[in-house]
Coordinates of C-alpha atoms and ligand atoms in Angstrom, one line a residue:
X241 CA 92.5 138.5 59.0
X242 CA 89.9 139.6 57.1
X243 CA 89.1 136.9 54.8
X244 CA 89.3 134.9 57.8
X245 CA 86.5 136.6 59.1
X246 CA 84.7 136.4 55.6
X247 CA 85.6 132.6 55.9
X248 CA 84.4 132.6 59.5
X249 CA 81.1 133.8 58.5
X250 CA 80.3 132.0 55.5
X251 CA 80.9 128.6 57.4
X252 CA 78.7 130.1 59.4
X253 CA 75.9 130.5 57.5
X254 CA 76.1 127.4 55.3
X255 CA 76.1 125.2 58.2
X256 CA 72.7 127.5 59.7
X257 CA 71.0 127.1 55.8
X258 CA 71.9 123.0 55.9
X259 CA 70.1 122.8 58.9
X260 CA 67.0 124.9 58.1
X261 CA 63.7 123.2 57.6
X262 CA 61.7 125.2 54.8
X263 CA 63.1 126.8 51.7
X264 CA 60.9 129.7 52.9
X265 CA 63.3 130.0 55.4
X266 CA 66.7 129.7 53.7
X267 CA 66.0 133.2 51.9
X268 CA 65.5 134.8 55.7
X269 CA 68.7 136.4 55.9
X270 CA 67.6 139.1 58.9
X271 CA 69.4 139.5 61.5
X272 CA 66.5 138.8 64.1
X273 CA 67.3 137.2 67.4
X274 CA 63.5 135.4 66.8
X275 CA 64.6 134.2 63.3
X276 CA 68.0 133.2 64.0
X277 CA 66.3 131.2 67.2
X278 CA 63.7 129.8 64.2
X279 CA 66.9 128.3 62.1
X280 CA 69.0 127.0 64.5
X281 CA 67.1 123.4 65.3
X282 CA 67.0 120.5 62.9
X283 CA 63.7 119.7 62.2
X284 CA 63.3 116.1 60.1
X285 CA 61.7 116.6 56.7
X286 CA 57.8 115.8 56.1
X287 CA 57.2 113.7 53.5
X288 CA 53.9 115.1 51.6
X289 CA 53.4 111.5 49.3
X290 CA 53.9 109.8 52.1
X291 CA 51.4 111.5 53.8
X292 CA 49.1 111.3 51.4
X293 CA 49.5 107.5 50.9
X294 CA 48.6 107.4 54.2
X295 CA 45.4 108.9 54.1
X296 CA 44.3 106.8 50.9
X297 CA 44.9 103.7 52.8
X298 CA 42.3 104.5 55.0
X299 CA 39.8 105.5 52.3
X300 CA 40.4 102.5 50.5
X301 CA 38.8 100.8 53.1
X302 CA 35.4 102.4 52.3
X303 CA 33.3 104.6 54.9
X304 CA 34.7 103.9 58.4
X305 CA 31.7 103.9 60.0
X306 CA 31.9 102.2 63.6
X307 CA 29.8 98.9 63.8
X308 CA 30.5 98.2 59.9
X309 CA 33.5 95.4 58.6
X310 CA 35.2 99.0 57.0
X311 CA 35.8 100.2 60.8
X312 CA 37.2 97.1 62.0
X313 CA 39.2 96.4 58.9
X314 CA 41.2 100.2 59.2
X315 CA 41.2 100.3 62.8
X316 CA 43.5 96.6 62.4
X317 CA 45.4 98.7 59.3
X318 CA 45.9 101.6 62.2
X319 CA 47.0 99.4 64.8
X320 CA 49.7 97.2 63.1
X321 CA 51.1 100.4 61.2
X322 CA 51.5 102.4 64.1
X323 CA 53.3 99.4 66.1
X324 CA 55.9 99.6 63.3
X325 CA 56.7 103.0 64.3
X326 CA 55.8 103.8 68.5
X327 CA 57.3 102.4 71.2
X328 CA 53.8 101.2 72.3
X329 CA 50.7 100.7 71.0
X330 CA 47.7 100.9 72.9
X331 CA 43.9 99.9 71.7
X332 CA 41.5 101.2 74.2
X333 CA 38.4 99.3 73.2
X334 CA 34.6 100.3 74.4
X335 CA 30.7 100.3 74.0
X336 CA 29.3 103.7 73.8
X337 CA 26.0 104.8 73.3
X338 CA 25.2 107.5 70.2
X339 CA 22.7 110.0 70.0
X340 CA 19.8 107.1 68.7
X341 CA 20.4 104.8 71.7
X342 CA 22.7 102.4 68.8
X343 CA 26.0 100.8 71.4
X344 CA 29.1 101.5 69.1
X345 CA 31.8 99.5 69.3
X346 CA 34.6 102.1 69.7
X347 CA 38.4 101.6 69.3
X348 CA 40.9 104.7 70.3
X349 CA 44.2 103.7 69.3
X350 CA 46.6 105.4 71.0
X351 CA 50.7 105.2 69.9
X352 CA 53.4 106.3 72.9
X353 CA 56.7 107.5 72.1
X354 CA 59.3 107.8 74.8
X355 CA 57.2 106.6 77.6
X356 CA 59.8 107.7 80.4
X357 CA 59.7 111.4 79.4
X358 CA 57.1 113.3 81.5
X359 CA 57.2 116.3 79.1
X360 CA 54.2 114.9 76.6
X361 CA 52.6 116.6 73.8
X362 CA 49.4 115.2 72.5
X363 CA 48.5 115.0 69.1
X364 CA 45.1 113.7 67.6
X365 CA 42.8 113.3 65.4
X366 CA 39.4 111.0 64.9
X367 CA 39.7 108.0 62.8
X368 CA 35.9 107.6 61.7
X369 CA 33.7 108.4 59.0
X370 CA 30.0 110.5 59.6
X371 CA 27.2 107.6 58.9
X372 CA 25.4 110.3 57.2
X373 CA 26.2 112.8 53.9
X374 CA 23.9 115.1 55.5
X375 CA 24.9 118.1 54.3
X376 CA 25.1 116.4 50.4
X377 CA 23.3 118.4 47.7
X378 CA 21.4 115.2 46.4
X379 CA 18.7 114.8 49.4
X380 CA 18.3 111.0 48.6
X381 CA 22.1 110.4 49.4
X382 CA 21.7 111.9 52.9
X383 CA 21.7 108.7 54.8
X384 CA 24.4 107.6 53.5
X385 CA 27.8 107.2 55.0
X386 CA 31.0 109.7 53.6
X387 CA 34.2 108.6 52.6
X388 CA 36.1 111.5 54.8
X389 CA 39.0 111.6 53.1
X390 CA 39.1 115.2 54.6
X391 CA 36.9 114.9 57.2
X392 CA 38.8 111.9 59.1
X393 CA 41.7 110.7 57.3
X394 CA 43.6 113.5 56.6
X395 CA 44.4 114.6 60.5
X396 CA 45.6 110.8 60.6
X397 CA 47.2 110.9 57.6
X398 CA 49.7 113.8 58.3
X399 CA 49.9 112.0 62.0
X400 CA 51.1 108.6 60.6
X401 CA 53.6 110.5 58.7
X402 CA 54.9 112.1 61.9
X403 CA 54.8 108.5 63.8
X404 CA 57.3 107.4 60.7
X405 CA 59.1 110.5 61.0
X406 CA 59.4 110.2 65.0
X407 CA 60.8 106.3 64.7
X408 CA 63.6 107.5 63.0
X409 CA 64.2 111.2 64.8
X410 CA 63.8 110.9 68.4
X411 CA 63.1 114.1 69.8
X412 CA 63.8 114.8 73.7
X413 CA 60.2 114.7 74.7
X414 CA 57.5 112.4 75.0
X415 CA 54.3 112.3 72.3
X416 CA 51.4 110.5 72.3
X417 CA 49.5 110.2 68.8
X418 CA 45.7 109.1 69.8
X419 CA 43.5 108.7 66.7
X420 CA 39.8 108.9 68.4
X421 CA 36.9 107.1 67.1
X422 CA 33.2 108.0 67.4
X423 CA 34.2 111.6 66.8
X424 CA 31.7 111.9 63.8
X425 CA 28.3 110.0 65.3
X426 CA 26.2 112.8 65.9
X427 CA 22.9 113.1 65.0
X428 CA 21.9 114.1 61.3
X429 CA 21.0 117.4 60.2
X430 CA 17.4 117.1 60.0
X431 CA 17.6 116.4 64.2
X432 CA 16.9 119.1 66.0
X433 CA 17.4 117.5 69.2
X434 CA 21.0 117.8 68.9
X435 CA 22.8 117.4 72.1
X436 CA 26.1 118.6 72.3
X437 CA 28.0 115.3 74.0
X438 CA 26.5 113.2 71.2
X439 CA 29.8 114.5 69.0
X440 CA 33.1 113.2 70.1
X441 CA 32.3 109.9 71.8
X442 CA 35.9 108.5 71.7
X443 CA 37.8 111.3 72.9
X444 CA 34.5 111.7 75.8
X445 CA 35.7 107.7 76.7
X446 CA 39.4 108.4 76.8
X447 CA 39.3 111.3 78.6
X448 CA 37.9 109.7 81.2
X449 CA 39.4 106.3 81.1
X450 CA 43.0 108.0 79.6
X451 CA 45.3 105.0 79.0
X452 CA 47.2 105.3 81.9
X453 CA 46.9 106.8 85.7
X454 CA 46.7 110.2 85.9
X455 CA 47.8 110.8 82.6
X456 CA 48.9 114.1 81.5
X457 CA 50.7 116.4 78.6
X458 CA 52.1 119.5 78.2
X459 CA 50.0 120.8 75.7
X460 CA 47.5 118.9 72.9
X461 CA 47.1 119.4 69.1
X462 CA 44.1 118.3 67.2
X463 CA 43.9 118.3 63.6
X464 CA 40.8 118.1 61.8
X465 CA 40.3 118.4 57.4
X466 CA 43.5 118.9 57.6
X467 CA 43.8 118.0 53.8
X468 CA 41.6 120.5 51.2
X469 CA 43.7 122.4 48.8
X470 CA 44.6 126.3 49.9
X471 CA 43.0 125.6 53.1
X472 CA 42.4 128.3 56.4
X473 CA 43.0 127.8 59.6
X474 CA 42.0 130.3 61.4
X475 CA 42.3 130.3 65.5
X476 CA 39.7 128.5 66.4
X477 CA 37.7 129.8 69.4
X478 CA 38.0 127.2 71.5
X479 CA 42.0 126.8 71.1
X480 CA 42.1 130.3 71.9
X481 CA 40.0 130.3 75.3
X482 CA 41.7 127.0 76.9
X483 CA 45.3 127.2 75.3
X484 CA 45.6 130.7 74.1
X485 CA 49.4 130.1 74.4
X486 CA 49.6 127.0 72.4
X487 CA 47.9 128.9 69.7
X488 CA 50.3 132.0 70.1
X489 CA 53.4 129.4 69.3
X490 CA 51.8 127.7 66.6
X491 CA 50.2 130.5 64.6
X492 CA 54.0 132.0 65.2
X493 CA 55.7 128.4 63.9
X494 CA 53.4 128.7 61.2
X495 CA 54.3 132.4 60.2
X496 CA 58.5 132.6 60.2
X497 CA 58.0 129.0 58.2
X498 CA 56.7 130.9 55.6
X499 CA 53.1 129.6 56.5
X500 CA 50.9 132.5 57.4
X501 CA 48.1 132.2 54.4
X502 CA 47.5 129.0 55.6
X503 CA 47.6 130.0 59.1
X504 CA 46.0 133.7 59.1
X505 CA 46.0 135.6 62.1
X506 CA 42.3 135.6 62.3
X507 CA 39.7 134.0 64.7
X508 CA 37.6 131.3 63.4
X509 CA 34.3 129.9 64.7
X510 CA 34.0 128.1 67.9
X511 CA 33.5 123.7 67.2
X512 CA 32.7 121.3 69.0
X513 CA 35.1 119.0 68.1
X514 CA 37.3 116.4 70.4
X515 CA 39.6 118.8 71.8
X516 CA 36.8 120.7 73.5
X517 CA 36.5 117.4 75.6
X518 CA 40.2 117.0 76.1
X519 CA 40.3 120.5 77.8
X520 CA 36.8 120.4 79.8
X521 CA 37.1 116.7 81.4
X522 CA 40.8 115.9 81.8
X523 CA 42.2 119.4 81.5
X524 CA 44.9 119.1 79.0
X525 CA 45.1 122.5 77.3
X526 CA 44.5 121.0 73.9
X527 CA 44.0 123.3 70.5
X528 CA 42.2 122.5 67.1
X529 CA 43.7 122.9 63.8
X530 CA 40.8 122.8 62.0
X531 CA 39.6 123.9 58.3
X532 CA 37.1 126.9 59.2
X533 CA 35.6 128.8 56.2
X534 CA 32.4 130.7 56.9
X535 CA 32.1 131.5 53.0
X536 CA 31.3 127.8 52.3
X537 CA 27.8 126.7 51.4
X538 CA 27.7 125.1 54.6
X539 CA 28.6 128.1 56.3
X540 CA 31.1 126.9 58.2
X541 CA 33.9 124.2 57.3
X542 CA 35.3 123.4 53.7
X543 CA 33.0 122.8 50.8
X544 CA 32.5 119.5 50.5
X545 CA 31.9 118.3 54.3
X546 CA 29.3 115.9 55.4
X547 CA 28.5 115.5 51.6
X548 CA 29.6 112.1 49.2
X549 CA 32.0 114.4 47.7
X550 CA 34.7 114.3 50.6
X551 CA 37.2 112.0 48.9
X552 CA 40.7 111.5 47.8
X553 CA 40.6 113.3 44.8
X554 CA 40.2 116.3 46.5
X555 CA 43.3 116.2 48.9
X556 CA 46.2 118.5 48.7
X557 CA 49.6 116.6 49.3
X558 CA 50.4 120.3 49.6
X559 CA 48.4 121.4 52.4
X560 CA 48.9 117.6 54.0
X561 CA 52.8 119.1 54.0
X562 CA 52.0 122.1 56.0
X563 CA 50.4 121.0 58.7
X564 CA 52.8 118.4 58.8
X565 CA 55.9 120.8 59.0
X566 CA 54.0 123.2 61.5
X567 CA 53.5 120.2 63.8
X568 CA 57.2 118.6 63.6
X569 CA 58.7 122.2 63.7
X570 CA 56.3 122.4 67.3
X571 CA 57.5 119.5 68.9
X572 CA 61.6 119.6 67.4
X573 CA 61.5 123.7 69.1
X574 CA 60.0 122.3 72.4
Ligands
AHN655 C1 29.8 120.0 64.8 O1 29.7 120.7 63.9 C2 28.7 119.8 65.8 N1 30.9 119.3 65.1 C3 32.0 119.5 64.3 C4 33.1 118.6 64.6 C5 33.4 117.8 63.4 C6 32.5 117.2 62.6 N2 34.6 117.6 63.0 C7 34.5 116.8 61.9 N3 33.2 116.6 61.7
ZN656 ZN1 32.5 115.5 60.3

């Protein structure tokens, strides 16, 4: 009777360790309702290499800089990977106008998986480079366009990752991956005339041309520098005054996987990035996972943005892997 019940609960607990997603996890043996709850789903594996690979095809291609050969080159790379792994693949395509009067050519490609669902999460991240390293030490390299291997491809990066990830695990809820373009065409430092709506020109388009009729999600996730090695991300203040509970869940995903000094519970500054447009013109309560470190020399984001130094070399497969996990841990718990 007794070893029965030793038996009983061993089972029990070796088929609840198979099924856990973070070794973090596997050494939780409390008896939490919360933490049982946190082990009990099977959440697919994220592949960091992968991940990583993904994020150097893109800055192989050179500066992605809209109007240039580079753009049109990656946004074709974007496209035909993506079709490999959505059900549909949309490229919304447009002429916007930047800060300078210049008409971009502008691509949003957006990926749909399970179109019948009407429980959506969104997930995005801009797809550009900034034409200018104006925030680079050497003054004469300031005009010049950035790789953005953080800054760019590392939000589409881990998202690729979770497209090849989602074509082989369906999950019982719609998800639309939209990489936004034009994000990164504001005017340089040395502008004072910066206008806020000069940032974020793809997501302004798409949120008010989304790619179908009165579109809408649950909730939206936005990753930006997703990529730097022991990066913060701090709640962001925007995510906290639009979608304070989408931050709650994630910040808590993030802690029980073992996460939290990635994901501190602190508040970060407030950016103007593409989820601020997602929530003020189409009202999707979207939140920004977003490298914020006041510390920097830029005062603000991680070291090396806006400056010639924001390439491959500096990305973390290992920070890729977070972000990752946090986001395919979100949408297998929903
Ligand atoms: C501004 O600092 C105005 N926008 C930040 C959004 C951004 C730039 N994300 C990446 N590069
Ligand atoms: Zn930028």
């Amino acid at each position: 009777m007794r070893l029965a019940g030793v038996l009983i609960t061993i089972t029990i607990f070796a088929v609840t360790a198979c099924i856990t997603p973070d070794n973090e996890q596997k050494e939780t043996s409390s008896g939490e309702e919360s933490e049982e709850k946190q082990a009990s789903v099977n959440v697919p594996e994220f592949n960091a290499d992968s991940a990583f690979h993904f994020v150097k095809k893109q800055t192989d291609f050179g500066p992605r800089v809209p109007n240039t050969k580079a753009h049109t080159k990656c946004a074709d790379y974007l496209a035909q990977k993506m079709k490999g792994y959505a059900d549909t693949v949309i490229v919304q395509q447009s002429k916007v106008r930047a800060y300078n009067n210049d008409i971009l050519n502008i691509k949003n490609i957006i990926s749909v998986f399970n179109p019948g669902k009407t429980k959506r999460i969104l997930l995005g991240a801009h797809w550009d480079s900034r034409p200018y390293a104006d925030h680079d030490p050497d003054k004469s390299a300031r005009w010049e366009p950035i790789q953005g291997a953080n800054d760019g491809a590392s939000g589409v990066g881990v998202l690729m990752e979770l497209a090849r990830i989602l074509a082989k695990n369906n999950p019982d809820l719609g998800v639309d991956i939209i990489f936004f373009d034009a994000e990164d065409y504001g005017p340089p430092e040395s502008d004072q005339s910066s206008k806020q709506d000069t940032w974020g020109l793809g997501s302004q388009y798409w949120a008010k041309n989304p790619h179908n009729f009165g579109y809408d999600a649950h909730y939206g996730i936005l990753l930006d520098m997703v990529g730097a090695e022991n990066a913060q991300f701090p709640k962001e203040r925007f995510s906290t005054y639009y979608a304070p509970d989408v931050v709650d869940k994630v910040w808590n995903i993030a802690d029980k996987a073992g996460y939290g000094k990635y994901f501190p519970d602190k508040e970060g500054g407030t950016i103007n990035d593409d989820h601020y447009f997602i929530n003020k013109i189409i009202g999707i309560p979207m939140i920004n996972i977003i490298h914020l470190n006041p510390e920097s020399e830029n005062g603000t984001f991680f070291k090396h943005w806006h400056t010639k130094e924001d390439t491959i070399d500096k990305i973390s497969p290992e920070t890729l892997k977070v972000v990752g996990a946090v986001v395919l841990n979100v949408i297998f718990r929903e």
